[in-house]
mmCIF file of C-alpha atoms in Angstrom:
data_model
loop_
_atom_site.group_PDB
_atom_site.id
_atom_site.type_symbol
_atom_site.label_atom_id
_atom_site.label_comp_id
_atom_site.label_asym_id
_atom_site.label_seq_id
_atom_site.Cartn_x
_atom_site.Cartn_y
_atom_site.Cartn_z
ATOM 1 C CA LYS A 22 -60.883 231.108 39.750
ATOM 2 C CA GLN A 23 -60.798 234.891 39.828
ATOM 3 C CA GLU A 24 -57.675 236.465 41.288
ATOM 4 C CA VAL A 25 -57.262 240.167 41.957
ATOM 5 C CA THR A 26 -53.854 241.775 42.369
ATOM 6 C CA GLN A 27 -53.059 245.287 43.482
ATOM 7 C CA ILE A 28 -49.803 247.074 42.875
ATOM 8 C CA PRO A 29 -48.061 248.598 44.716
ATOM 9 C CA ALA A 30 -48.756 247.075 48.123
ATOM 10 C CA ALA A 31 -47.738 250.330 49.781
ATOM 11 C CA LEU A 32 -47.146 253.842 48.562
ATOM 12 C CA SER A 33 -45.903 256.961 50.320
ATOM 13 C CA VAL A 34 -46.149 260.351 48.607
ATOM 14 C CA PRO A 35 -45.868 264.010 49.556
ATOM 15 C CA GLU A 36 -49.020 266.063 49.790
ATOM 16 C CA GLY A 37 -50.229 267.514 46.499
ATOM 17 C CA GLU A 38 -48.900 264.734 44.294
ATOM 18 C CA ASN A 39 -51.083 262.999 41.727
ATOM 19 C CA LEU A 40 -50.953 259.228 41.991
ATOM 20 C CA VAL A 41 -52.204 256.042 40.363
ATOM 21 C CA LEU A 42 -53.159 252.786 42.033
ATOM 22 C CA ASN A 43 -53.330 249.644 39.928
ATOM 23 C CA CYS A 44 -55.622 246.653 40.030
ATOM 24 C CA SER A 45 -55.545 243.611 37.758
ATOM 25 C CA PHE A 46 -57.869 240.614 37.561
ATOM 26 C CA THR A 47 -57.469 237.278 35.824
ATOM 27 C CA ASP A 48 -61.026 236.598 34.610
ATOM 28 C CA SER A 49 -62.471 239.308 32.391
ATOM 29 C CA ALA A 50 -66.037 237.986 32.815
ATOM 30 C CA ILE A 51 -66.960 240.569 35.414
ATOM 31 C CA TYR A 52 -70.215 242.371 36.112
ATOM 32 C CA ASN A 53 -68.618 245.387 37.728
ATOM 33 C CA LEU A 54 -65.547 246.593 39.582
ATOM 34 C CA GLN A 55 -65.590 248.611 42.753
ATOM 35 C CA TRP A 56 -62.945 250.677 44.519
ATOM 36 C CA PHE A 57 -63.122 250.964 48.297
ATOM 37 C CA ARG A 58 -61.280 252.826 50.980
ATOM 38 C CA GLN A 59 -60.539 251.217 54.351
ATOM 39 C CA ASP A 60 -59.307 253.231 57.312
ATOM 40 C CA PRO A 61 -57.471 251.431 60.136
ATOM 41 C CA GLY A 62 -59.874 249.542 62.360
ATOM 42 C CA LYS A 63 -62.827 250.679 60.301
ATOM 43 C CA GLY A 64 -65.140 249.286 57.661
ATOM 44 C CA LEU A 65 -65.054 249.847 53.930
ATOM 45 C CA THR A 66 -66.293 252.945 52.165
ATOM 46 C CA SER A 67 -67.294 252.572 48.533
ATOM 47 C CA LEU A 68 -65.563 255.149 46.355
ATOM 48 C CA LEU A 69 -66.449 254.285 42.778
ATOM 49 C CA LEU A 70 -68.279 251.508 40.970
ATOM 50 C CA ILE A 71 -67.687 250.856 37.276
ATOM 51 C CA GLN A 72 -70.069 248.639 35.345
ATOM 52 C CA SER A 73 -68.494 246.244 32.836
ATOM 53 C CA SER A 74 -69.869 248.326 29.966
ATOM 54 C CA GLN A 75 -68.248 251.506 31.253
ATOM 55 C CA ARG A 76 -64.715 252.777 30.763
ATOM 56 C CA GLU A 77 -64.392 255.153 33.694
ATOM 57 C CA GLN A 78 -66.094 256.856 36.612
ATOM 58 C CA THR A 79 -65.232 260.105 38.343
ATOM 59 C CA SER A 80 -66.003 261.486 41.764
ATOM 60 C CA GLY A 81 -64.300 264.671 42.855
ATOM 61 C CA ARG A 82 -60.534 264.136 42.840
ATOM 62 C CA LEU A 83 -60.939 260.435 42.075
ATOM 63 C CA ASN A 84 -61.083 258.849 38.656
ATOM 64 C CA ALA A 85 -61.298 255.127 38.069
ATOM 65 C CA SER A 86 -60.823 253.477 34.697
ATOM 66 C CA LEU A 87 -61.608 249.977 33.530
ATOM 67 C CA ASP A 88 -60.128 247.978 30.667
ATOM 68 C CA LYS A 89 -62.003 244.733 30.920
ATOM 69 C CA SER A 90 -60.328 243.010 28.003
ATOM 70 C CA SER A 91 -56.888 243.409 29.527
ATOM 71 C CA GLY A 92 -58.124 242.801 33.068
ATOM 72 C CA ARG A 93 -56.996 246.122 34.489
ATOM 73 C CA SER A 94 -58.331 249.053 36.442
ATOM 74 C CA THR A 95 -56.632 252.145 37.760
ATOM 75 C CA LEU A 96 -57.611 254.586 40.459
ATOM 76 C CA TYR A 97 -56.242 258.062 39.896
ATOM 77 C CA ILE A 98 -56.115 260.450 42.841
ATOM 78 C CA ALA A 99 -55.438 264.070 42.018
ATOM 79 C CA ALA A 100 -53.791 266.548 44.360
ATOM 80 C CA SER A 101 -53.443 264.062 47.191
ATOM 81 C CA GLN A 102 -54.090 265.164 50.788
ATOM 82 C CA PRO A 103 -53.061 263.680 54.158
ATOM 83 C CA GLY A 104 -56.707 262.747 54.663
ATOM 84 C CA ASP A 105 -56.418 260.397 51.694
ATOM 85 C CA SER A 106 -54.140 258.150 53.754
ATOM 86 C CA ALA A 107 -55.862 254.767 53.954
ATOM 87 C CA THR A 108 -55.847 251.334 52.357
ATOM 88 C CA TYR A 109 -57.464 251.234 48.936
ATOM 89 C CA LEU A 110 -59.108 248.020 47.825
ATOM 90 C CA CYS A 111 -60.462 246.997 44.474
ATOM 91 C CA ALA A 112 -63.043 244.262 44.116
ATOM 92 C CA VAL A 113 -64.702 242.562 41.170
ATOM 93 C CA ARG A 114 -68.118 241.004 40.942
ATOM 94 C CA PRO A 115 -68.392 238.001 38.620
ATOM 95 C CA TRP A 116 -70.771 237.826 35.685
ATOM 96 C CA GLU A 117 -73.133 235.268 37.145
ATOM 97 C CA THR A 118 -76.784 235.718 37.989
ATOM 98 C CA SER A 119 -76.372 234.488 41.523
ATOM 99 C CA GLY A 120 -72.741 235.448 41.942
ATOM 100 C CA SER A 121 -72.943 238.697 43.809
ATOM 101 C CA ARG A 122 -69.894 237.895 45.883
ATOM 102 C CA LEU A 123 -66.960 240.260 45.517
ATOM 103 C CA THR A 124 -63.370 239.130 45.043
ATOM 104 C CA PHE A 125 -60.961 241.578 46.622
ATOM 105 C CA GLY A 126 -57.357 242.441 46.050
ATOM 106 C CA GLU A 127 -55.096 242.751 49.057
ATOM 107 C CA GLY A 128 -55.038 246.502 48.842
ATOM 108 C CA THR A 129 -52.624 249.372 48.457
ATOM 109 C CA GLN A 130 -51.708 251.131 51.684
ATOM 110 C CA LEU A 131 -51.389 254.819 50.865
ATOM 111 C CA THR A 132 -49.650 257.374 53.057
ATOM 112 C CA VAL A 133 -49.783 261.036 52.080
ATOM 113 C CA ASN A 134 -47.228 263.063 54.007
ATOM 114 C CA PRO A 135 -47.922 266.703 54.848
ATOM 115 C CA ASN B 22 -80.838 256.477 57.026
ATOM 116 C CA ALA B 23 -78.581 254.352 59.176
ATOM 117 C CA GLY B 24 -75.914 252.335 57.443
ATOM 118 C CA VAL B 25 -75.114 248.693 57.932
ATOM 119 C CA MET B 26 -74.911 247.937 61.636
ATOM 120 C CA GLN B 27 -72.761 245.223 63.141
ATOM 121 C CA ASN B 28 -72.465 244.179 66.737
ATOM 122 C CA PRO B 29 -70.553 243.623 68.744
ATOM 123 C CA ARG B 30 -67.685 245.690 67.361
ATOM 124 C CA HIS B 31 -65.175 243.688 69.359
ATOM 125 C CA LEU B 32 -65.622 240.162 70.660
ATOM 126 C CA VAL B 33 -63.234 238.113 72.753
ATOM 127 C CA ARG B 34 -63.721 234.393 73.120
ATOM 128 C CA ARG B 35 -61.702 231.541 74.563
ATOM 129 C CA ARG B 36 -60.957 228.496 72.486
ATOM 130 C CA GLY B 37 -63.959 226.195 72.343
ATOM 131 C CA GLN B 38 -66.569 228.874 72.973
ATOM 132 C CA GLU B 39 -69.182 230.051 70.501
ATOM 133 C CA ALA B 40 -69.141 233.404 68.729
ATOM 134 C CA ARG B 41 -72.285 235.043 67.385
ATOM 135 C CA LEU B 42 -71.913 238.038 65.118
ATOM 136 C CA ARG B 43 -74.899 240.158 64.144
ATOM 137 C CA CYS B 44 -75.545 242.279 61.097
ATOM 138 C CA SER B 45 -78.472 244.595 60.431
ATOM 139 C CA PRO B 46 -78.591 245.620 56.760
ATOM 140 C CA MET B 47 -79.416 249.078 55.523
ATOM 141 C CA LYS B 48 -83.107 249.895 55.432
ATOM 142 C CA GLY B 49 -84.662 248.473 52.318
ATOM 143 C CA HIS B 50 -81.842 246.011 51.658
ATOM 144 C CA SER B 51 -82.713 242.343 51.527
ATOM 145 C CA HIS B 52 -79.320 240.928 50.497
ATOM 146 C CA VAL B 53 -76.551 240.307 53.007
ATOM 147 C CA TYR B 54 -72.959 239.206 52.492
ATOM 148 C CA TRP B 55 -70.338 238.162 55.015
ATOM 149 C CA TYR B 56 -66.616 238.565 54.438
ATOM 150 C CA ARG B 57 -63.633 237.713 56.596
ATOM 151 C CA GLN B 58 -60.359 239.595 56.784
ATOM 152 C CA LEU B 59 -57.571 237.611 58.381
ATOM 153 C CA PRO B 60 -54.561 239.510 59.740
ATOM 154 C CA GLU B 61 -52.356 240.796 56.919
ATOM 155 C CA GLU B 62 -54.707 239.354 54.292
ATOM 156 C CA GLY B 63 -57.421 240.663 51.997
ATOM 157 C CA LEU B 64 -61.134 240.262 52.444
ATOM 158 C CA LYS B 65 -62.499 236.856 51.505
ATOM 159 C CA PHE B 66 -66.110 236.141 50.674
ATOM 160 C CA MET B 67 -67.864 233.747 53.023
ATOM 161 C CA VAL B 68 -71.604 233.643 52.366
ATOM 162 C CA TYR B 69 -74.416 235.459 50.550
ATOM 163 C CA LEU B 70 -77.937 235.391 51.947
ATOM 164 C CA GLN B 71 -81.338 236.733 51.140
ATOM 165 C CA LYS B 72 -84.200 236.674 53.616
ATOM 166 C CA GLU B 73 -84.570 233.065 54.840
ATOM 167 C CA ASN B 74 -82.328 231.732 52.066
ATOM 168 C CA ILE B 75 -78.656 230.976 51.654
ATOM 169 C CA ILE B 76 -77.780 231.806 48.057
ATOM 170 C CA ASP B 77 -74.042 231.132 47.984
ATOM 171 C CA GLU B 78 -71.997 229.653 50.808
ATOM 172 C CA SER B 79 -69.009 228.666 48.729
ATOM 173 C CA GLY B 80 -66.650 230.642 50.963
ATOM 174 C CA MET B 81 -67.794 229.197 54.274
ATOM 175 C CA PRO B 82 -65.567 226.716 56.082
ATOM 176 C CA LYS B 83 -67.230 223.308 56.024
ATOM 177 C CA GLU B 84 -67.355 222.902 59.776
ATOM 178 C CA ARG B 85 -68.227 225.082 62.772
ATOM 179 C CA PHE B 86 -69.480 228.045 60.703
ATOM 180 C CA SER B 87 -73.116 228.795 59.900
ATOM 181 C CA ALA B 88 -75.117 231.808 58.839
ATOM 182 C CA GLU B 89 -78.752 232.776 58.759
ATOM 183 C CA PHE B 90 -80.883 235.725 57.753
ATOM 184 C CA PRO B 91 -84.340 235.222 59.250
ATOM 185 C CA LYS B 92 -87.517 236.869 58.088
ATOM 186 C CA GLU B 93 -87.349 239.164 61.102
ATOM 187 C CA GLY B 94 -84.199 240.421 62.779
ATOM 188 C CA PRO B 95 -80.537 240.645 61.882
ATOM 189 C CA SER B 96 -78.361 238.233 59.995
ATOM 190 C CA ILE B 97 -76.284 236.035 62.287
ATOM 191 C CA LEU B 98 -72.875 234.514 61.611
ATOM 192 C CA ARG B 99 -72.237 231.773 64.122
ATOM 193 C CA ILE B 100 -68.899 230.166 64.828
ATOM 194 C CA GLN B 101 -68.915 227.145 67.093
ATOM 195 C CA GLN B 102 -65.922 225.898 69.094
ATOM 196 C CA VAL B 103 -63.721 228.796 68.052
ATOM 197 C CA VAL B 104 -60.007 228.308 67.488
ATOM 198 C CA ARG B 105 -57.205 230.878 67.395
ATOM 199 C CA GLY B 106 -57.217 230.809 63.606
ATOM 200 C CA ASP B 107 -60.725 232.266 63.654
ATOM 201 C CA SER B 108 -59.338 235.569 64.976
ATOM 202 C CA ALA B 109 -60.132 238.084 62.256
ATOM 203 C CA ALA B 110 -62.316 241.005 61.290
ATOM 204 C CA TYR B 111 -65.711 239.900 60.017
ATOM 205 C CA PHE B 112 -67.482 242.327 57.747
ATOM 206 C CA CYS B 113 -71.081 242.338 56.699
ATOM 207 C CA ALA B 114 -72.359 244.108 53.587
ATOM 208 C CA SER B 115 -75.836 244.647 52.249
ATOM 209 C CA SER B 116 -77.382 245.579 48.937
ATOM 210 C CA GLN B 117 -80.772 246.147 47.424
ATOM 211 C CA GLY B 118 -80.152 243.328 45.008
ATOM 212 C CA SER B 119 -80.959 245.323 41.907
ATOM 213 C CA GLU B 120 -78.866 244.953 38.795
ATOM 214 C CA GLU B 121 -76.611 247.849 39.684
ATOM 215 C CA ASP B 122 -76.280 246.950 43.322
ATOM 216 C CA THR B 123 -73.495 248.502 45.294
ATOM 217 C CA GLN B 124 -72.557 246.631 48.433
ATOM 218 C CA TYR B 125 -72.450 248.803 51.523
ATOM 219 C CA PHE B 126 -70.221 247.585 54.308
ATOM 220 C CA GLY B 127 -70.604 247.685 58.045
ATOM 221 C CA PRO B 128 -67.788 248.619 60.457
ATOM 222 C CA GLY B 129 -66.939 245.001 61.138
ATOM 223 C CA THR B 130 -66.664 242.794 64.196
ATOM 224 C CA ARG B 131 -63.159 242.073 65.374
ATOM 225 C CA LEU B 132 -63.021 238.620 66.886
ATOM 226 C CA THR B 133 -60.119 237.679 69.111
ATOM 227 C CA VAL B 134 -59.776 234.092 70.260
ATOM 228 C CA LEU B 135 -57.572 233.613 73.308
#
């Protein structure tokens, strides 16, 4: 059974700091890994999707890496801003033809202080 | 191009009543997923549907819960005889179903059972 763990559970940083969020998963047989952002009381916004054959993806100040063999992914946020404050979730999709369900971690709650 | 629509956004029910949650996928998407987020917990997969077919319902509770995605109209998640433990945020996601399918999430329905 796939389990996804995110560390730390909460993180508070001053504005402008670079930071790294960690995600680990127990079963390396994944199709892809996705990072999401969730604002309080809102839905999920997809940030980055990394296919199992890829090592990293970048979008603006965000960079996500994937090491499938060790079951780890990191989300790097450069020059953090107060608007980055949210809960960040990682999710993996299993390598099964009909298994499109995502398994989520419990998230890292990020607060960026002005 | 409207995103994934869910309604109602907030739903209050008394114990024993029925709750019906609706999800309209993004235009052109024929795959729908339902997830549940219990208070202080991560998102958990419930069910994966394509038009008129349930593909994977491994995350659905065995009793009182059902889901459908008819040929016409939105996907419906139905909870019969609700109990307090059903109080949660229910999220719907949709995808095109292609090999590199990203799941796009709706804003969620927050169910409160009194």
